Amino acid sequence: ETGVTQSPTHLIKTRGQQVTLRCSSQSGHNTVSWYQQALGQGPQFIFQYYREEENGRGNFPPRFSGLQFPNYSSELNVNALELDDSALYLCASSTYFGNEQYFGPGTRLTVT
Amino acid sequence: GNSVTQMEGPVTLSEEAFLTINCTYTATGYPSLFWYVQYPGEGLQLLLKATKADDKGSNKGFEATYRKETTSFHLEKGSVQVSDSAVYFCALVKVQGAQKLVFGQGTRLTINP
């Protein structure tokens, strides 16, 4: 059974640029959630995707957007990067009716 | 809204000591409760869960009991090891259109040999 994978591992971007992060869900899972974890904090929910549609969103501005593909993999896009977007971005997969989410290793984004 | 409060860290113990990390929550209805662990440089791993009042979750020697009367889900382990050094997060989920996990701020645990 393949776990949740994310790419890239690390990324450095400049303020104002755009970034795309990628996630492959665990085998058998059809739901993907994205979280932002600032240094020393707990993860914060960004949004969730199910059946290729956004299924819920946290308190993040519209410049955070996502996609889910037919194979259940997902992308997180962030436009107009700000310094405060520097964080660990975590992807988690689950089944739609299950309450256990399994996390990938994360992508560390640094905005300079 | 839903929220989780954990005891502030960091917590430093000697090997074989007894561990308690306190967690309380605020939520309407009946959330499911979780403990996740994050080792340095890694993502989160599900440690244990409980889905209803008086349920006890357990894994790798760790235990936590869902106490609805005190809205708590304290993590305990009878004898910690150096390898237990990590950051521990308490979390809840209520399925309201999306399975949104709400996390506490995390407690950093260091075990000295």
CSV table of C-alpha atoms in Angstrom, one decimal:
chain,number,residue,atom,x,y,z
A,1,GLU,CA,0.0,0.0,0.0
A,2,THR,CA,1.5,3.3,-1.1
A,3,GLY,CA,1.2,6.2,1.4
A,4,VAL,CA,0.6,9.9,0.7
A,5,THR,CA,3.4,11.5,-1.3
A,6,GLN,CA,4.1,15.2,-1.8
A,7,SER,CA,6.4,17.1,-4.1
A,8,PRO,CA,8.6,19.0,-4.0
A,9,THR,CA,10.2,18.5,-0.6
A,10,HIS,CA,11.5,22.0,-0.4
A,11,LEU,CA,10.9,25.2,-2.4
A,12,ILE,CA,12.2,28.7,-2.2
A,13,LYS,CA,10.2,31.5,-4.0
A,14,THR,CA,10.2,35.2,-4.1
A,15,ARG,CA,7.4,37.4,-2.9
A,16,GLY,CA,4.8,38.0,-5.6
A,17,GLN,CA,5.6,34.7,-7.4
A,18,GLN,CA,3.2,31.8,-7.8
A,19,VAL,CA,3.8,28.2,-6.6
A,20,THR,CA,2.2,24.8,-7.3
A,21,LEU,CA,2.5,21.9,-4.8
A,22,ARG,CA,1.5,18.4,-5.6
A,23,CYS,CA,0.1,15.5,-3.6
A,24,SER,CA,-0.7,11.8,-4.4
A,25,SER,CA,-3.3,10.3,-2.2
A,26,GLN,CA,-3.0,6.9,-0.4
A,27,SER,CA,-4.3,3.9,-2.4
A,28,GLY,CA,-8.1,3.6,-1.8
A,29,HIS,CA,-8.6,7.2,-0.7
A,30,ASN,CA,-10.7,9.6,-2.7
A,31,THR,CA,-10.6,12.7,-0.5
A,32,VAL,CA,-7.6,15.1,-0.2
A,33,SER,CA,-7.2,17.9,2.4
A,34,TRP,CA,-4.5,20.6,2.5
A,35,TYR,CA,-3.1,22.2,5.7
A,36,GLN,CA,-0.7,25.0,6.4
A,37,GLN,CA,1.7,24.6,9.3
A,38,ALA,CA,3.6,27.7,10.4
A,39,LEU,CA,6.7,27.2,12.4
A,40,GLY,CA,5.9,26.2,16.0
A,41,GLN,CA,2.1,26.0,15.3
A,42,GLY,CA,-0.5,23.3,14.7
A,43,PRO,CA,-1.7,22.8,11.1
A,44,GLN,CA,-4.5,25.0,9.8
A,45,PHE,CA,-7.1,23.6,7.4
A,46,ILE,CA,-6.9,25.3,3.9
A,47,PHE,CA,-9.5,23.2,1.9
A,48,GLN,CA,-10.6,19.7,1.0
A,49,TYR,CA,-11.3,18.1,-2.4
A,50,TYR,CA,-13.7,15.3,-3.2
A,51,ARG,CA,-14.8,14.2,-6.6
A,52,GLU,CA,-12.7,16.9,-8.2
A,53,GLU,CA,-14.6,19.7,-6.4
A,54,GLU,CA,-13.8,21.8,-3.3
A,55,ASN,CA,-15.7,20.3,-0.4
A,56,GLY,CA,-14.9,22.9,2.3
A,57,ARG,CA,-12.6,25.8,2.9
A,58,GLY,CA,-10.8,27.3,5.9
A,59,ASN,CA,-10.0,31.0,6.5
A,60,PHE,CA,-7.6,31.4,3.6
A,61,PRO,CA,-7.9,34.0,0.8
A,62,PRO,CA,-8.8,33.1,-2.8
A,63,ARG,CA,-5.2,33.3,-3.9
A,64,PHE,CA,-5.0,29.8,-2.4
A,65,SER,CA,-6.7,27.5,-4.9
A,66,GLY,CA,-6.6,23.8,-5.7
A,67,LEU,CA,-7.4,21.0,-8.0
A,68,GLN,CA,-8.2,17.3,-7.7
A,69,PHE,CA,-7.7,15.0,-10.7
A,70,PRO,CA,-9.6,11.8,-11.7
A,71,ASN,CA,-6.9,9.7,-10.0
A,72,TYR,CA,-7.5,11.6,-6.8
A,73,SER,CA,-4.2,13.3,-6.8
A,74,SER,CA,-4.3,17.0,-6.0
A,75,GLU,CA,-2.5,20.4,-6.4
A,76,LEU,CA,-2.3,23.4,-4.2
A,77,ASN,CA,-1.7,26.7,-6.0
A,78,VAL,CA,-0.8,29.9,-4.2
A,79,ASN,CA,-0.6,33.2,-6.2
A,80,ALA,CA,1.0,36.4,-5.3
A,81,LEU,CA,3.1,34.9,-2.6
A,82,GLU,CA,3.6,36.8,0.7
A,83,LEU,CA,6.3,36.4,3.3
A,84,ASP,CA,3.7,34.9,5.7
A,85,ASP,CA,3.1,32.1,3.3
A,86,SER,CA,6.4,30.5,4.4
A,87,ALA,CA,5.3,27.3,6.1
A,88,LEU,CA,5.1,23.5,5.8
A,89,TYR,CA,2.2,22.5,3.6
A,90,LEU,CA,0.7,19.2,4.4
A,91,CYS,CA,-1.5,17.1,2.3
A,92,ALA,CA,-3.8,14.4,3.9
A,93,SER,CA,-5.9,11.8,2.2
A,94,SER,CA,-8.9,9.9,3.5
A,95,THR,CA,-12.1,8.2,2.4
A,96,TYR,CA,-15.1,10.5,2.1
A,97,PHE,CA,-17.0,8.9,5.0
A,98,GLY,CA,-14.0,8.0,7.1
A,99,ASN,CA,-12.7,10.3,9.8
A,100,GLU,CA,-9.0,9.2,9.7
A,101,GLN,CA,-6.7,11.4,7.7
A,102,TYR,CA,-3.2,10.2,6.7
A,103,PHE,CA,-0.6,12.8,6.1
A,104,GLY,CA,2.3,13.1,3.6
A,105,PRO,CA,5.7,14.4,4.6
A,106,GLY,CA,4.9,17.9,3.5
A,107,THR,CA,6.5,20.6,1.3
A,108,ARG,CA,8.5,23.3,3.1
A,109,LEU,CA,7.9,26.6,1.3
A,110,THR,CA,10.1,29.6,2.0
A,111,VAL,CA,9.2,33.0,0.6
A,112,THR,CA,11.9,35.6,0.5
B,1,GLY,CA,-16.4,27.4,16.9
B,2,ASN,CA,-14.5,24.2,17.5
B,3,SER,CA,-11.1,24.5,19.2
B,4,VAL,CA,-8.5,22.4,20.9
B,5,THR,CA,-6.2,23.5,23.8
B,6,GLN,CA,-3.1,21.6,24.7
B,7,MET,CA,-0.8,22.0,27.7
B,8,GLU,CA,2.1,24.2,26.8
B,9,GLY,CA,5.5,22.7,26.3
B,10,PRO,CA,8.2,22.0,26.0
B,11,VAL,CA,8.1,18.9,28.2
B,12,THR,CA,11.3,17.2,29.2
B,13,LEU,CA,11.4,13.8,31.0
B,14,SER,CA,13.9,11.1,31.8
B,15,GLU,CA,13.6,7.7,30.1
B,16,GLU,CA,11.1,5.4,31.8
B,17,ALA,CA,9.2,8.3,33.3
B,18,PHE,CA,5.4,8.6,33.2
B,19,LEU,CA,4.0,10.9,30.6
B,20,THR,CA,0.8,13.0,30.6
B,21,ILE,CA,0.0,15.6,27.9
B,22,ASN,CA,-3.3,17.4,28.6
B,23,CYS,CA,-5.8,18.2,25.9
B,24,THR,CA,-9.2,19.8,26.2
B,25,TYR,CA,-11.6,20.7,23.5
B,26,THR,CA,-14.6,22.9,22.7
B,27,ALA,CA,-17.1,21.6,20.2
B,28,THR,CA,-20.8,21.1,19.8
B,29,GLY,CA,-22.1,17.6,19.4
B,30,TYR,CA,-19.8,14.6,19.3
B,31,PRO,CA,-16.5,15.1,17.6
B,32,SER,CA,-14.0,12.4,17.0
B,33,LEU,CA,-10.7,13.0,18.8
B,34,PHE,CA,-7.1,12.2,17.7
B,35,TRP,CA,-3.5,12.4,18.7
B,36,TYR,CA,-1.0,12.9,16.0
B,37,VAL,CA,2.8,12.8,16.4
B,38,GLN,CA,5.4,14.7,14.3
B,39,TYR,CA,9.0,13.6,14.3
B,40,PRO,CA,11.6,16.1,13.3
B,41,GLY,CA,11.5,17.0,9.6
B,42,GLU,CA,8.5,14.7,8.9
B,43,GLY,CA,4.7,15.0,8.4
B,44,LEU,CA,2.1,13.9,10.9
B,45,GLN,CA,1.5,10.3,11.9
B,46,LEU,CA,-1.8,9.2,13.4
B,47,LEU,CA,-1.0,7.9,16.9
B,48,LEU,CA,-4.5,7.0,18.2
B,49,LYS,CA,-8.1,8.0,18.0
B,50,ALA,CA,-11.5,7.8,19.8
B,51,THR,CA,-14.9,8.4,18.3
B,52,LYS,CA,-17.3,8.4,21.2
B,53,ALA,CA,-17.5,9.1,24.9
B,54,ASP,CA,-15.6,6.7,27.2
B,55,ASP,CA,-13.7,5.2,24.2
B,56,LYS,CA,-10.1,4.6,24.9
B,57,GLY,CA,-7.6,4.9,22.0
B,58,SER,CA,-4.3,3.1,22.3
B,59,ASN,CA,-1.2,2.5,20.3
B,60,LYS,CA,2.6,1.9,20.9
B,61,GLY,CA,2.0,2.1,24.7
B,62,PHE,CA,0.2,5.4,24.5
B,63,GLU,CA,-3.4,5.8,25.7
B,64,ALA,CA,-6.1,8.5,25.7
B,65,THR,CA,-9.7,8.3,26.9
B,66,TYR,CA,-12.5,10.4,25.5
B,67,ARG,CA,-14.0,12.2,28.5
B,68,LYS,CA,-17.1,14.1,27.5
B,69,GLU,CA,-18.0,15.3,31.0
B,70,THR,CA,-14.6,17.1,31.2
B,71,THR,CA,-14.2,17.6,27.4
B,72,SER,CA,-10.8,16.1,27.6
B,73,PHE,CA,-8.6,13.6,25.8
B,74,HIS,CA,-5.3,13.5,27.7
B,75,LEU,CA,-2.4,11.5,26.3
B,76,GLU,CA,-0.6,9.1,28.7
B,77,LYS,CA,2.3,6.6,28.5
B,78,GLY,CA,3.6,4.6,31.4
B,79,SER,CA,7.3,4.5,30.5
B,80,VAL,CA,8.6,6.8,27.8
B,81,GLN,CA,11.6,6.1,25.6
B,82,VAL,CA,14.1,8.4,23.9
B,83,SER,CA,12.5,7.5,20.6
B,84,ASP,CA,9.2,9.1,21.8
B,85,SER,CA,10.8,12.5,21.5
B,86,ALA,CA,8.6,14.4,19.0
B,87,VAL,CA,5.9,17.0,18.8
B,88,TYR,CA,2.4,15.7,19.8
B,89,PHE,CA,-0.8,17.3,18.5
B,90,CYS,CA,-4.3,16.8,19.8
B,91,ALA,CA,-7.0,17.3,17.2
B,92,LEU,CA,-10.8,16.9,16.6
B,93,VAL,CA,-12.9,16.4,13.6
B,94,LYS,CA,-16.6,17.1,13.0
B,95,VAL,CA,-17.9,16.1,9.6
B,96,GLN,CA,-19.9,19.2,8.5
B,97,GLY,CA,-19.5,19.2,4.8
B,98,ALA,CA,-15.8,18.6,5.1
B,99,GLN,CA,-13.7,16.5,7.4
B,100,LYS,CA,-11.9,19.5,8.8
B,101,LEU,CA,-9.2,18.6,11.4
B,102,VAL,CA,-8.8,21.2,14.1
B,103,PHE,CA,-5.5,21.0,15.9
B,104,GLY,CA,-4.1,22.2,19.1
B,105,GLN,CA,-0.8,24.1,19.1
B,106,GLY,CA,1.3,21.1,19.8
B,107,THR,CA,3.5,19.9,22.7
B,108,ARG,CA,7.2,19.3,22.2
B,109,LEU,CA,8.4,16.3,24.2
B,110,THR,CA,12.0,15.6,24.8
B,111,ILE,CA,13.1,12.4,26.5
B,112,ASN,CA,16.6,12.3,28.0
B,113,PRO,CA,18.5,9.0,28.5
